[in-house]
Amino acid sequence: MAIKSIDGCIGCGECVKSCPTDVIRLDPKTKKAVITYPEDCQICHLCRMNCPVDAITIDPTKSIPVVVSWG
Amino acid sequence: MSENEKKGLSRRQFLGLATGVVGAAALTGLGMKIRWNTKEREIDLDTFTSEETGTDVLVIGGGMAGLFASVKAHDAGAKVHLVSKGRLGSSGQTPFAKGIFVYDEKTASVTLDEFTDLVSKSAINTNNPVYTRQMAIHSKERVNELRDWGFFESPLYHKAFSKPINERNIPVSERIMITHLIKENGRIAGAAGFSIDEAKIHIFKAKSVILCTGAGGFKPNGFPICDLTHDGSIMAYKIGAKITGKEWNDGHSGSQDNPAACYDGWHGMFDRTPSVNGVEVHHDLGMDANYSAYILGNPVSSGPGSQMVEGGPYVPDGFTREMEEMGPPAIDGDQKGPKGPPPGDEDGRGAPPQNNDEGGAPPGMASAASGGASAGMAIHKSEGIVPINEKGESNIPGLYAAGDALGSHMAGGIYTQVGSSLAGSAVQGAIAAEAAAEYVKTVSLQSIPSSSVSAIKEEILAPLKRESGYTPAWVTQTLQGIMIPNFVLYIKKENLMKAALAYIEELRDHHMPMLRASNLHELRLAHETGNMIISAEMKLRASLMRTESRCSHYRLDYPDVDYDNWQAWINIYKGSDGQMKLEKQAFDAWPAQ
Amino acid sequence: METRNKRPYLLIGVAVYLLIPLIYLLLADFPERTVLKNAISFLTLGAYFLMLGQFYLTRINKVTLQGNKFSSVIKKHKIIGYIFIPILILHPFLIVVPRFFESGVDPSDALKTILTTYTSSGLIVGMVAMILMICLGITSMFRAKLRLPYRTWRITHGILSILFVITATWHAIDLGRHTDIVLSIYMILLAATGIFFLLKLYIMNPQNKGGRK
Ligand SMILES: Cc1cc2nc3c(=O)[nH]c(=O)nc-3n(C[C@H](O)[C@H](O)[C@H](O)COP(=O)(O)OP(=O)(O)OC[C@H]3O[C@@H](n4cnc5c(N)ncnc54)[C@H](O)[C@@H]3O)c2cc1C
Ligand code: SF4
Ligand code: SF4
């Protein structure tokens, strides 16, 4: 899941710029933020913290299998 | 996909990994289920334009080091351009660091000499005392400047970082991934990369380049460094710079529940405004948790009553800590633990006492730890470009590095002074900037032959042009499967490292040249994946060469510190035959030139 | 006519314009948020729905108002206007209030970003709606001072209302975090009904001099 949904976006682009891993893009037509590459989300919440209208919901689970050192 | 299914997937994956080399195969199978099948190219290759920019000093990277490098180079009279693949103050590791070290002679409990000695003692001599001292000496000035810019007032740093940059009208280009350093006539001539937003290649002509590109990792789960893949080191290596410290490891662990959730794993840390801390030297976040996980198996629990393991990494006298103090490796420990600073306090977490009860770990989270949160990253400042002097200068004239991109060994091969990583990036950025600003007075801007430019453009766009090949996402997961297991990356032994190296060489020789991208996002991933492959090779070769255990480098087959043969760092460089070469550099010497 | 029973217009109005949307908001699957954030969202949405409900509290509502005293209806119309217009004026500010209690962008910076984002139509339409709404409020408050003939005022009020409801609905559907397809359709239905009956009254009954004071 990682970054999960964007509701109430005003299209300011802050989240796009503040995401280190380029997960979010503005839709060229609607000018709204779209979760474009969720598999690269590192669940750091910078986008959410930067959104002026608090539109972003993030889930702690990753959208692709996770590789760790032991399990 | 339900959460359970996802867990199931990763379980299966672990099973695959547990059989070592089979891991890669298991992932291959898994990969098909996800979504890296053939995709159509989404971008028209004919629409690519290119832009050329000239400047005195090109600063690459918009973290703490890049901020000070830009500001100080400007203030020293140079024309500066700052370029970063992410946003200023919102990319790399800087946005997540909340504790910054200040050495204040008036209040410090120890003198500068004592401080430096303490760090050397904890680091078993792996630190470069010149850089340790330098960081302490200048920390206060840098922190005061940060305070003036409003750094301590917000949990988000972009605004405070923009203040001095805007006041000086320093041009900033964000969301440009630099892929190439350009060397002409034996000295630096600029850098090149591409925009991830528009079909445009950027050529920066510069008299000097300061690499502030941070460190990197294997896009691990649990540490917010998935945008960092040692790009600076690998680009510099390719044009002849030396790289050090690849055998060290950062021992951060995550939680078994949602290992990838960085924000949750740090329990409110990212929400805090930054704070300062004083002298506090430890020997932290080495391989202890990895060792106990290796010996005892999962769950690696901690806290009162947890088992002590016999053997394992050597901790110098005076720096040992009770196991229960050490644990839980799970990050929440440092805020909930009743006893003193648990691991991670190198970062200054837990330093400001008033913050300690923030964050509220959900109950039950202090459970089992998972390893490899920061896989592929070493102790901050211990890996990167080899400096030839105390100014962050590399062996390539005009090329400087600062912060996590510089292998300054400021802290050594283990975390020593709490909060010194941020302070060190600030200090080194400023020092490299002043040196670069001096240097640019002595040279002129070089022109870059059009043949070089077109060759670079060709290399940049190659993954987009390929009609068939491998997706960066798949190659990355395969690399993770090879490198991240505890018994490869952390608890090292010769035969397994050689086996892993064979896999990595396969990725290097057959997969790296066939990385394929369908859009600009994937083009960035393709170049990052290439850098990770070379970085993995470096890690394995340096770890194989270092036949001892010390600080965060632990070998099962050579478990002891070898004071006779290994009072030395390992430098990696590209030989004239194009092969990766390794050399020793004595702890008390600058590199052979 | 007077012999007819009073119809429970208030009950119906509250149900249509408040209860149904509220129940939907509570039952539908929206991301979980803090009580404060939900309270602000619901207040804003509630205010919007009550503005739609203003059509209902006028003479154009021939159905459920029957048998009720018109002066008391129009009093409610006024009270709702004077309370909820200010809330809607404040809502851009309310949106950033939770940031005072939660780490992230500074509330004043957030507000600055909100007020300077002109790339999306939703925000511009919202600003137009805001201006129309303020005009509605002012022309109502100072109706006596304006000295407009009653019919002119009433037509102005009606036209402003129609424009306001169209732009506000557009804005709410475009930018509202809770306006999913279901709620959007409901909003459009209510707005369209209101506009339809208002126009019907104007067109069918142009020389209606109005029984209102
Ligand atoms: C979760 C976390 C907590 C931490 N806590 C602390 C702490 O409390 N105290 C402390 O002292 N340290 C802490 N650290 C470490 C500290 O954050 C780093 O050591 C420090 O911020 C490094 O700064 P830097 O400027 O050298 O590199 P970074 O901040 O990593 O910046 C690297 C920059 O380079 C850019 N870049 C990289 N590659 C390219 C490329 N190819 N092209 C263009 N641009 C590129 C990136 O976009 C980024 O802007 C923490 C780190 C993490 C991850
Ligand atoms: S949580 Fe972090 S990585 Fe994920 S989309 Fe937001 S900013 Fe990007
Ligand atoms: S920051 Fe928020 S409002 Fe701005 S574009 Fe992103 S989601 Fe939309």
PDB file of N, CA and C in Angstrom, chain B residues 421-502:
ATOM      1  N   SER B 421      26.881  13.377  12.577  1.00  0.00           N
ATOM      2  CA  SER B 421      26.753  13.184  11.129  1.00  0.00           C
ATOM      3  C   SER B 421      26.225  14.438  10.454  1.00  0.00           C
ATOM      4  N   LEU B 422      25.186  15.011  11.030  1.00  0.00           N
ATOM      5  CA  LEU B 422      24.650  16.263  10.484  1.00  0.00           C
ATOM      6  C   LEU B 422      25.686  17.370  10.587  1.00  0.00           C
ATOM      7  N   ALA B 423      26.272  17.487  11.789  1.00  0.00           N
ATOM      8  CA  ALA B 423      27.262  18.539  12.008  1.00  0.00           C
ATOM      9  C   ALA B 423      28.414  18.368  11.020  1.00  0.00           C
ATOM     10  N   GLY B 424      28.830  17.119  10.819  1.00  0.00           N
ATOM     11  CA  GLY B 424      29.947  16.858   9.917  1.00  0.00           C
ATOM     12  C   GLY B 424      29.636  17.250   8.484  1.00  0.00           C
ATOM     13  N   SER B 425      28.428  16.985   8.035  1.00  0.00           N
ATOM     14  CA  SER B 425      28.068  17.378   6.673  1.00  0.00           C
ATOM     15  C   SER B 425      28.109  18.890   6.519  1.00  0.00           C
ATOM     16  N   ALA B 426      27.607  19.585   7.528  1.00  0.00           N
ATOM     17  CA  ALA B 426      27.605  21.047   7.480  1.00  0.00           C
ATOM     18  C   ALA B 426      29.037  21.572   7.432  1.00  0.00           C
ATOM     19  N   VAL B 427      29.858  21.075   8.341  1.00  0.00           N
ATOM     20  CA  VAL B 427      31.240  21.559   8.451  1.00  0.00           C
ATOM     21  C   VAL B 427      32.018  21.244   7.178  1.00  0.00           C
ATOM     22  N   GLN B 428      31.914  20.006   6.713  1.00  0.00           N
ATOM     23  CA  GLN B 428      32.683  19.610   5.527  1.00  0.00           C
ATOM     24  C   GLN B 428      32.207  20.341   4.277  1.00  0.00           C
ATOM     25  N   GLY B 429      30.896  20.584   4.194  1.00  0.00           N
ATOM     26  CA  GLY B 429      30.366  21.335   3.056  1.00  0.00           C
ATOM     27  C   GLY B 429      31.012  22.706   2.980  1.00  0.00           C
ATOM     28  N   ALA B 430      31.077  23.380   4.116  1.00  0.00           N
ATOM     29  CA  ALA B 430      31.638  24.724   4.161  1.00  0.00           C
ATOM     30  C   ALA B 430      33.124  24.708   3.816  1.00  0.00           C
ATOM     31  N   ILE B 431      33.846  23.729   4.340  1.00  0.00           N
ATOM     32  CA  ILE B 431      35.292  23.692   4.116  1.00  0.00           C
ATOM     33  C   ILE B 431      35.620  23.365   2.656  1.00  0.00           C
ATOM     34  N   ALA B 432      34.932  22.388   2.097  1.00  0.00           N
ATOM     35  CA  ALA B 432      35.162  22.048   0.687  1.00  0.00           C
ATOM     36  C   ALA B 432      34.824  23.237  -0.199  1.00  0.00           C
ATOM     37  N   ALA B 433      33.766  23.983   0.187  1.00  0.00           N
ATOM     38  CA  ALA B 433      33.337  25.135  -0.613  1.00  0.00           C
ATOM     39  C   ALA B 433      34.427  26.195  -0.671  1.00  0.00           C
ATOM     40  N   GLU B 434      35.021  26.465   0.480  1.00  0.00           N
ATOM     41  CA  GLU B 434      36.055  27.500   0.487  1.00  0.00           C
ATOM     42  C   GLU B 434      37.273  27.065  -0.332  1.00  0.00           C
ATOM     43  N   ALA B 435      37.598  25.787  -0.238  1.00  0.00           N
ATOM     44  CA  ALA B 435      38.721  25.275  -1.028  1.00  0.00           C
ATOM     45  C   ALA B 435      38.393  25.345  -2.520  1.00  0.00           C
ATOM     46  N   ALA B 436      37.176  24.969  -2.874  1.00  0.00           N
ATOM     47  CA  ALA B 436      36.780  24.985  -4.284  1.00  0.00           C
ATOM     48  C   ALA B 436      36.757  26.409  -4.820  1.00  0.00           C
ATOM     49  N   ALA B 437      36.275  27.343  -3.990  1.00  0.00           N
ATOM     50  CA  ALA B 437      36.219  28.740  -4.419  1.00  0.00           C
ATOM     51  C   ALA B 437      37.621  29.293  -4.659  1.00  0.00           C
ATOM     52  N   GLU B 438      38.600  28.845  -3.872  1.00  0.00           N
ATOM     53  CA  GLU B 438      39.995  29.228  -4.103  1.00  0.00           C
ATOM     54  C   GLU B 438      40.481  28.636  -5.423  1.00  0.00           C
ATOM     55  N   TYR B 439      40.171  27.342  -5.573  1.00  0.00           N
ATOM     56  CA  TYR B 439      40.654  26.607  -6.747  1.00  0.00           C
ATOM     57  C   TYR B 439      40.148  27.231  -8.051  1.00  0.00           C
ATOM     58  N   VAL B 440      38.875  27.622  -8.076  1.00  0.00           N
ATOM     59  CA  VAL B 440      38.329  28.121  -9.350  1.00  0.00           C
ATOM     60  C   VAL B 440      38.970  29.425  -9.798  1.00  0.00           C
ATOM     61  N   LYS B 441      39.643  30.120  -8.859  1.00  0.00           N
ATOM     62  CA  LYS B 441      40.339  31.355  -9.248  1.00  0.00           C
ATOM     63  C   LYS B 441      41.550  31.036 -10.112  1.00  0.00           C
ATOM     64  N   THR B 442      42.016  29.803 -10.020  1.00  0.00           N
ATOM     65  CA  THR B 442      43.263  29.463 -10.708  1.00  0.00           C
ATOM     66  C   THR B 442      43.039  28.766 -12.047  1.00  0.00           C
ATOM     67  N   VAL B 443      41.806  28.438 -12.360  1.00  0.00           N
ATOM     68  CA  VAL B 443      41.574  27.699 -13.610  1.00  0.00           C
ATOM     69  C   VAL B 443      40.475  28.376 -14.433  1.00  0.00           C
ATOM     70  N   SER B 444      40.381  27.980 -15.688  1.00  0.00           N
ATOM     71  CA  SER B 444      39.302  28.522 -16.511  1.00  0.00           C
ATOM     72  C   SER B 444      38.319  27.407 -16.847  1.00  0.00           C
ATOM     73  N   LEU B 445      37.154  27.842 -17.295  1.00  0.00           N
ATOM     74  CA  LEU B 445      36.120  26.886 -17.666  1.00  0.00           C
ATOM     75  C   LEU B 445      36.574  26.130 -18.908  1.00  0.00           C
ATOM     76  N   GLN B 446      36.497  24.825 -18.864  1.00  0.00           N
ATOM     77  CA  GLN B 446      36.939  24.054 -20.017  1.00  0.00           C
ATOM     78  C   GLN B 446      35.772  23.826 -20.956  1.00  0.00           C
ATOM     79  N   SER B 447      36.105  23.726 -22.228  1.00  0.00           N
ATOM     80  CA  SER B 447      35.021  23.342 -23.128  1.00  0.00           C
ATOM     81  C   SER B 447      34.999  21.822 -23.197  1.00  0.00           C
ATOM     82  N   ILE B 448      33.811  21.311 -23.393  1.00  0.00           N
ATOM     83  CA  ILE B 448      33.668  19.858 -23.432  1.00  0.00           C
ATOM     84  C   ILE B 448      33.460  19.462 -24.886  1.00  0.00           C
ATOM     85  N   PRO B 449      34.338  18.628 -25.422  1.00  0.00           N
ATOM     86  CA  PRO B 449      34.226  18.260 -26.840  1.00  0.00           C
ATOM     87  C   PRO B 449      32.856  17.661 -27.149  1.00  0.00           C
ATOM     88  N   SER B 450      32.348  17.990 -28.310  1.00  0.00           N
ATOM     89  CA  SER B 450      30.989  17.528 -28.625  1.00  0.00           C
ATOM     90  C   SER B 450      30.931  16.001 -28.706  1.00  0.00           C
ATOM     91  N   SER B 451      32.068  15.390 -29.007  1.00  0.00           N
ATOM     92  CA  SER B 451      32.063  13.923 -29.040  1.00  0.00           C
ATOM     93  C   SER B 451      31.812  13.365 -27.642  1.00  0.00           C
ATOM     94  N   SER B 452      32.424  13.997 -26.626  1.00  0.00           N
ATOM     95  CA  SER B 452      32.165  13.543 -25.252  1.00  0.00           C
ATOM     96  C   SER B 452      30.707  13.749 -24.905  1.00  0.00           C
ATOM     97  N   VAL B 453      30.189  14.927 -25.284  1.00  0.00           N
ATOM     98  CA  VAL B 453      28.799  15.223 -24.948  1.00  0.00           C
ATOM     99  C   VAL B 453      27.861  14.203 -25.576  1.00  0.00           C
ATOM    100  N   SER B 454      28.105  13.887 -26.845  1.00  0.00           N
ATOM    101  CA  SER B 454      27.156  12.949 -27.455  1.00  0.00           C
ATOM    102  C   SER B 454      27.317  11.540 -26.891  1.00  0.00           C
ATOM    103  N   ALA B 455      28.542  11.181 -26.523  1.00  0.00           N
ATOM    104  CA  ALA B 455      28.714   9.865 -25.897  1.00  0.00           C
ATOM    105  C   ALA B 455      27.950   9.797 -24.577  1.00  0.00           C
ATOM    106  N   ILE B 456      28.027  10.883 -23.814  1.00  0.00           N
ATOM    107  CA  ILE B 456      27.323  10.914 -22.526  1.00  0.00           C
ATOM    108  C   ILE B 456      25.814  10.839 -22.733  1.00  0.00           C
ATOM    109  N   LYS B 457      25.339  11.607 -23.692  1.00  0.00           N
ATOM    110  CA  LYS B 457      23.891  11.587 -23.962  1.00  0.00           C
ATOM    111  C   LYS B 457      23.444  10.182 -24.335  1.00  0.00           C
ATOM    112  N   GLU B 458      24.266   9.555 -25.132  1.00  0.00           N
ATOM    113  CA  GLU B 458      23.966   8.194 -25.555  1.00  0.00           C
ATOM    114  C   GLU B 458      23.849   7.281 -24.331  1.00  0.00           C
ATOM    115  N   GLU B 459      24.797   7.411 -23.426  1.00  0.00           N
ATOM    116  CA  GLU B 459      24.781   6.554 -22.231  1.00  0.00           C
ATOM    117  C   GLU B 459      23.574   6.856 -21.342  1.00  0.00           C
ATOM    118  N   ILE B 460      23.259   8.129 -21.238  1.00  0.00           N
ATOM    119  CA  ILE B 460      22.118   8.503 -20.388  1.00  0.00           C
ATOM    120  C   ILE B 460      20.833   7.882 -20.931  1.00  0.00           C
ATOM    121  N   LEU B 461      20.659   7.979 -22.240  1.00  0.00           N
ATOM    122  CA  LEU B 461      19.383   7.556 -22.818  1.00  0.00           C
ATOM    123  C   LEU B 461      19.308   6.071 -23.143  1.00  0.00           C
ATOM    124  N   ALA B 462      20.449   5.388 -23.039  1.00  0.00           N
ATOM    125  CA  ALA B 462      20.486   3.986 -23.472  1.00  0.00           C
ATOM    126  C   ALA B 462      19.334   3.136 -22.918  1.00  0.00           C
ATOM    127  N   PRO B 463      19.050   3.199 -21.614  1.00  0.00           N
ATOM    128  CA  PRO B 463      17.956   2.337 -21.102  1.00  0.00           C
ATOM    129  C   PRO B 463      16.603   2.652 -21.742  1.00  0.00           C
ATOM    130  N   LEU B 464      16.416   3.896 -22.172  1.00  0.00           N
ATOM    131  CA  LEU B 464      15.144   4.246 -22.821  1.00  0.00           C
ATOM    132  C   LEU B 464      15.093   3.690 -24.232  1.00  0.00           C
ATOM    133  N   LYS B 465      16.264   3.565 -24.836  1.00  0.00           N
ATOM    134  CA  LYS B 465      16.305   3.148 -26.246  1.00  0.00           C
ATOM    135  C   LYS B 465      16.160   1.647 -26.409  1.00  0.00           C
ATOM    136  N   ARG B 466      16.502   0.905 -25.357  1.00  0.00           N
ATOM    137  CA  ARG B 466      16.466  -0.554 -25.498  1.00  0.00           C
ATOM    138  C   ARG B 466      15.053  -1.061 -25.728  1.00  0.00           C
ATOM    139  N   GLU B 467      14.962  -1.951 -26.694  1.00  0.00           N
ATOM    140  CA  GLU B 467      13.652  -2.519 -26.992  1.00  0.00           C
ATOM    141  C   GLU B 467      13.368  -3.718 -26.099  1.00  0.00           C
ATOM    142  N   SER B 468      14.443  -4.335 -25.596  1.00  0.00           N
ATOM    143  CA  SER B 468      14.241  -5.455 -24.693  1.00  0.00           C
ATOM    144  C   SER B 468      15.308  -5.380 -23.614  1.00  0.00           C
ATOM    145  N   GLY B 469      15.078  -6.073 -22.529  1.00  0.00           N
ATOM    146  CA  GLY B 469      16.044  -6.013 -21.434  1.00  0.00           C
ATOM    147  C   GLY B 469      15.364  -6.304 -20.124  1.00  0.00           C
ATOM    148  N   TYR B 470      15.930  -5.758 -19.048  1.00  0.00           N
ATOM    149  CA  TYR B 470      15.409  -6.039 -17.710  1.00  0.00           C
ATOM    150  C   TYR B 470      14.964  -4.754 -17.031  1.00  0.00           C
ATOM    151  N   THR B 471      13.891  -4.838 -16.266  1.00  0.00           N
ATOM    152  CA  THR B 471      13.448  -3.628 -15.578  1.00  0.00           C
ATOM    153  C   THR B 471      14.329  -3.373 -14.360  1.00  0.00           C
ATOM    154  N   PRO B 472      14.576  -2.112 -14.061  1.00  0.00           N
ATOM    155  CA  PRO B 472      15.392  -1.782 -12.896  1.00  0.00           C
ATOM    156  C   PRO B 472      14.785  -2.345 -11.612  1.00  0.00           C
ATOM    157  N   ALA B 473      13.462  -2.365 -11.520  1.00  0.00           N
ATOM    158  CA  ALA B 473      12.827  -2.860 -10.294  1.00  0.00           C
ATOM    159  C   ALA B 473      13.173  -4.327 -10.061  1.00  0.00           C
ATOM    160  N   TRP B 474      13.165  -5.079 -11.119  1.00  0.00           N
ATOM    161  CA  TRP B 474      13.462  -6.504 -10.967  1.00  0.00           C
ATOM    162  C   TRP B 474      14.938  -6.722 -10.643  1.00  0.00           C
ATOM    163  N   VAL B 475      15.800  -6.015 -11.355  1.00  0.00           N
ATOM    164  CA  VAL B 475      17.233  -6.189 -11.085  1.00  0.00           C
ATOM    165  C   VAL B 475      17.532  -5.766  -9.646  1.00  0.00           C
ATOM    166  N   THR B 476      16.880  -4.700  -9.196  1.00  0.00           N
ATOM    167  CA  THR B 476      17.102  -4.237  -7.827  1.00  0.00           C
ATOM    168  C   THR B 476      16.675  -5.293  -6.822  1.00  0.00           C
ATOM    169  N   GLN B 477      15.517  -5.882  -7.038  1.00  0.00           N
ATOM    170  CA  GLN B 477      15.076  -6.887  -6.066  1.00  0.00           C
ATOM    171  C   GLN B 477      15.973  -8.113  -6.099  1.00  0.00           C
ATOM    172  N   THR B 478      16.469  -8.424  -7.256  1.00  0.00           N
ATOM    173  CA  THR B 478      17.381  -9.557  -7.353  1.00  0.00           C
ATOM    174  C   THR B 478      18.662  -9.246  -6.582  1.00  0.00           C
ATOM    175  N   LEU B 479      19.161  -8.028  -6.765  1.00  0.00           N
ATOM    176  CA  LEU B 479      20.361  -7.613  -6.040  1.00  0.00           C
ATOM    177  C   LEU B 479      20.116  -7.628  -4.530  1.00  0.00           C
ATOM    178  N   GLN B 480      18.941  -7.166  -4.131  1.00  0.00           N
ATOM    179  CA  GLN B 480      18.607  -7.197  -2.702  1.00  0.00           C
ATOM    180  C   GLN B 480      18.632  -8.624  -2.186  1.00  0.00           C
ATOM    181  N   GLY B 481      18.076  -9.535  -2.987  1.00  0.00           N
ATOM    182  CA  GLY B 481      18.036 -10.930  -2.568  1.00  0.00           C
ATOM    183  C   GLY B 481      19.432 -11.523  -2.420  1.00  0.00           C
ATOM    184  N   ILE B 482      20.360 -11.039  -3.229  1.00  0.00           N
ATOM    185  CA  ILE B 482      21.727 -11.553  -3.152  1.00  0.00           C
ATOM    186  C   ILE B 482      22.474 -10.920  -1.969  1.00  0.00           C
ATOM    187  N   MET B 483      22.292  -9.611  -1.802  1.00  0.00           N
ATOM    188  CA  MET B 483      23.145  -8.883  -0.866  1.00  0.00           C
ATOM    189  C   MET B 483      22.595  -8.768   0.557  1.00  0.00           C
ATOM    190  N   ILE B 484      21.301  -8.670   0.707  1.00  0.00           N
ATOM    191  CA  ILE B 484      20.772  -8.264   2.010  1.00  0.00           C
ATOM    192  C   ILE B 484      20.769  -9.358   3.084  1.00  0.00           C
ATOM    193  N   PRO B 485      20.741 -10.638   2.729  1.00  0.00           N
ATOM    194  CA  PRO B 485      20.727 -11.621   3.826  1.00  0.00           C
ATOM    195  C   PRO B 485      21.837 -11.355   4.851  1.00  0.00           C
ATOM    196  N   ASN B 486      21.488 -11.566   6.082  1.00  0.00           N
ATOM    197  CA  ASN B 486      22.410 -11.338   7.194  1.00  0.00           C
ATOM    198  C   ASN B 486      23.753 -12.021   6.964  1.00  0.00           C
ATOM    199  N   PHE B 487      23.705 -13.237   6.406  1.00  0.00           N
ATOM    200  CA  PHE B 487      24.932 -14.026   6.254  1.00  0.00           C
ATOM    201  C   PHE B 487      25.762 -13.623   5.049  1.00  0.00           C
ATOM    202  N   VAL B 488      25.293 -12.642   4.286  1.00  0.00           N
ATOM    203  CA  VAL B 488      26.121 -12.138   3.185  1.00  0.00           C
ATOM    204  C   VAL B 488      26.679 -10.771   3.544  1.00  0.00           C
ATOM    205  N   LEU B 489      25.765  -9.866   3.876  1.00  0.00           N
ATOM    206  CA  LEU B 489      26.168  -8.472   4.034  1.00  0.00           C
ATOM    207  C   LEU B 489      26.788  -8.181   5.400  1.00  0.00           C
ATOM    208  N   TYR B 490      26.352  -8.872   6.434  1.00  0.00           N
ATOM    209  CA  TYR B 490      26.738  -8.452   7.788  1.00  0.00           C
ATOM    210  C   TYR B 490      27.636  -9.441   8.516  1.00  0.00           C
ATOM    211  N   ILE B 491      27.205 -10.700   8.552  1.00  0.00           N
ATOM    212  CA  ILE B 491      28.002 -11.705   9.248  1.00  0.00           C
ATOM    213  C   ILE B 491      28.742 -12.451   8.134  1.00  0.00           C
ATOM    214  N   LYS B 492      29.947 -11.931   7.864  1.00  0.00           N
ATOM    215  CA  LYS B 492      30.594 -12.266   6.594  1.00  0.00           C
ATOM    216  C   LYS B 492      31.511 -13.479   6.707  1.00  0.00           C
ATOM    217  N   LYS B 493      31.584 -14.226   5.639  1.00  0.00           N
ATOM    218  CA  LYS B 493      32.633 -15.231   5.508  1.00  0.00           C
ATOM    219  C   LYS B 493      32.995 -15.394   4.041  1.00  0.00           C
ATOM    220  N   GLU B 494      34.196 -15.863   3.825  1.00  0.00           N
ATOM    221  CA  GLU B 494      34.776 -15.796   2.492  1.00  0.00           C
ATOM    222  C   GLU B 494      33.926 -16.482   1.421  1.00  0.00           C
ATOM    223  N   ASN B 495      33.569 -17.748   1.667  1.00  0.00           N
ATOM    224  CA  ASN B 495      32.941 -18.472   0.568  1.00  0.00           C
ATOM    225  C   ASN B 495      31.606 -17.865   0.160  1.00  0.00           C
ATOM    226  N   LEU B 496      30.849 -17.384   1.138  1.00  0.00           N
ATOM    227  CA  LEU B 496      29.556 -16.790   0.771  1.00  0.00           C
ATOM    228  C   LEU B 496      29.740 -15.466   0.045  1.00  0.00           C
ATOM    229  N   MET B 497      30.742 -14.705   0.467  1.00  0.00           N
ATOM    230  CA  MET B 497      30.968 -13.436  -0.229  1.00  0.00           C
ATOM    231  C   MET B 497      31.416 -13.688  -1.662  1.00  0.00           C
ATOM    232  N   LYS B 498      32.208 -14.738  -1.837  1.00  0.00           N
ATOM    233  CA  LYS B 498      32.642 -15.061  -3.204  1.00  0.00           C
ATOM    234  C   LYS B 498      31.447 -15.494  -4.053  1.00  0.00           C
ATOM    235  N   ALA B 499      30.564 -16.276  -3.420  1.00  0.00           N
ATOM    236  CA  ALA B 499      29.370 -16.707  -4.152  1.00  0.00           C
ATOM    237  C   ALA B 499      28.528 -15.496  -4.545  1.00  0.00           C
ATOM    238  N   ALA B 500      28.340 -14.610  -3.589  1.00  0.00           N
ATOM    239  CA  ALA B 500      27.539 -13.410  -3.873  1.00  0.00           C
ATOM    240  C   ALA B 500      28.209 -12.573  -4.946  1.00  0.00           C
ATOM    241  N   LEU B 501      29.540 -12.521  -4.888  1.00  0.00           N
ATOM    242  CA  LEU B 501      30.271 -11.729  -5.879  1.00  0.00           C
ATOM    243  C   LEU B 501      30.036 -12.278  -7.291  1.00  0.00           C
ATOM    244  N   ALA B 502      29.976 -13.608  -7.379  1.00  0.00           N
ATOM    245  CA  ALA B 502      29.712 -14.201  -8.697  1.00  0.00           C
ATOM    246  C   ALA B 502      28.354 -13.731  -9.228  1.00  0.00           C
TER     247      ALA B 502
END
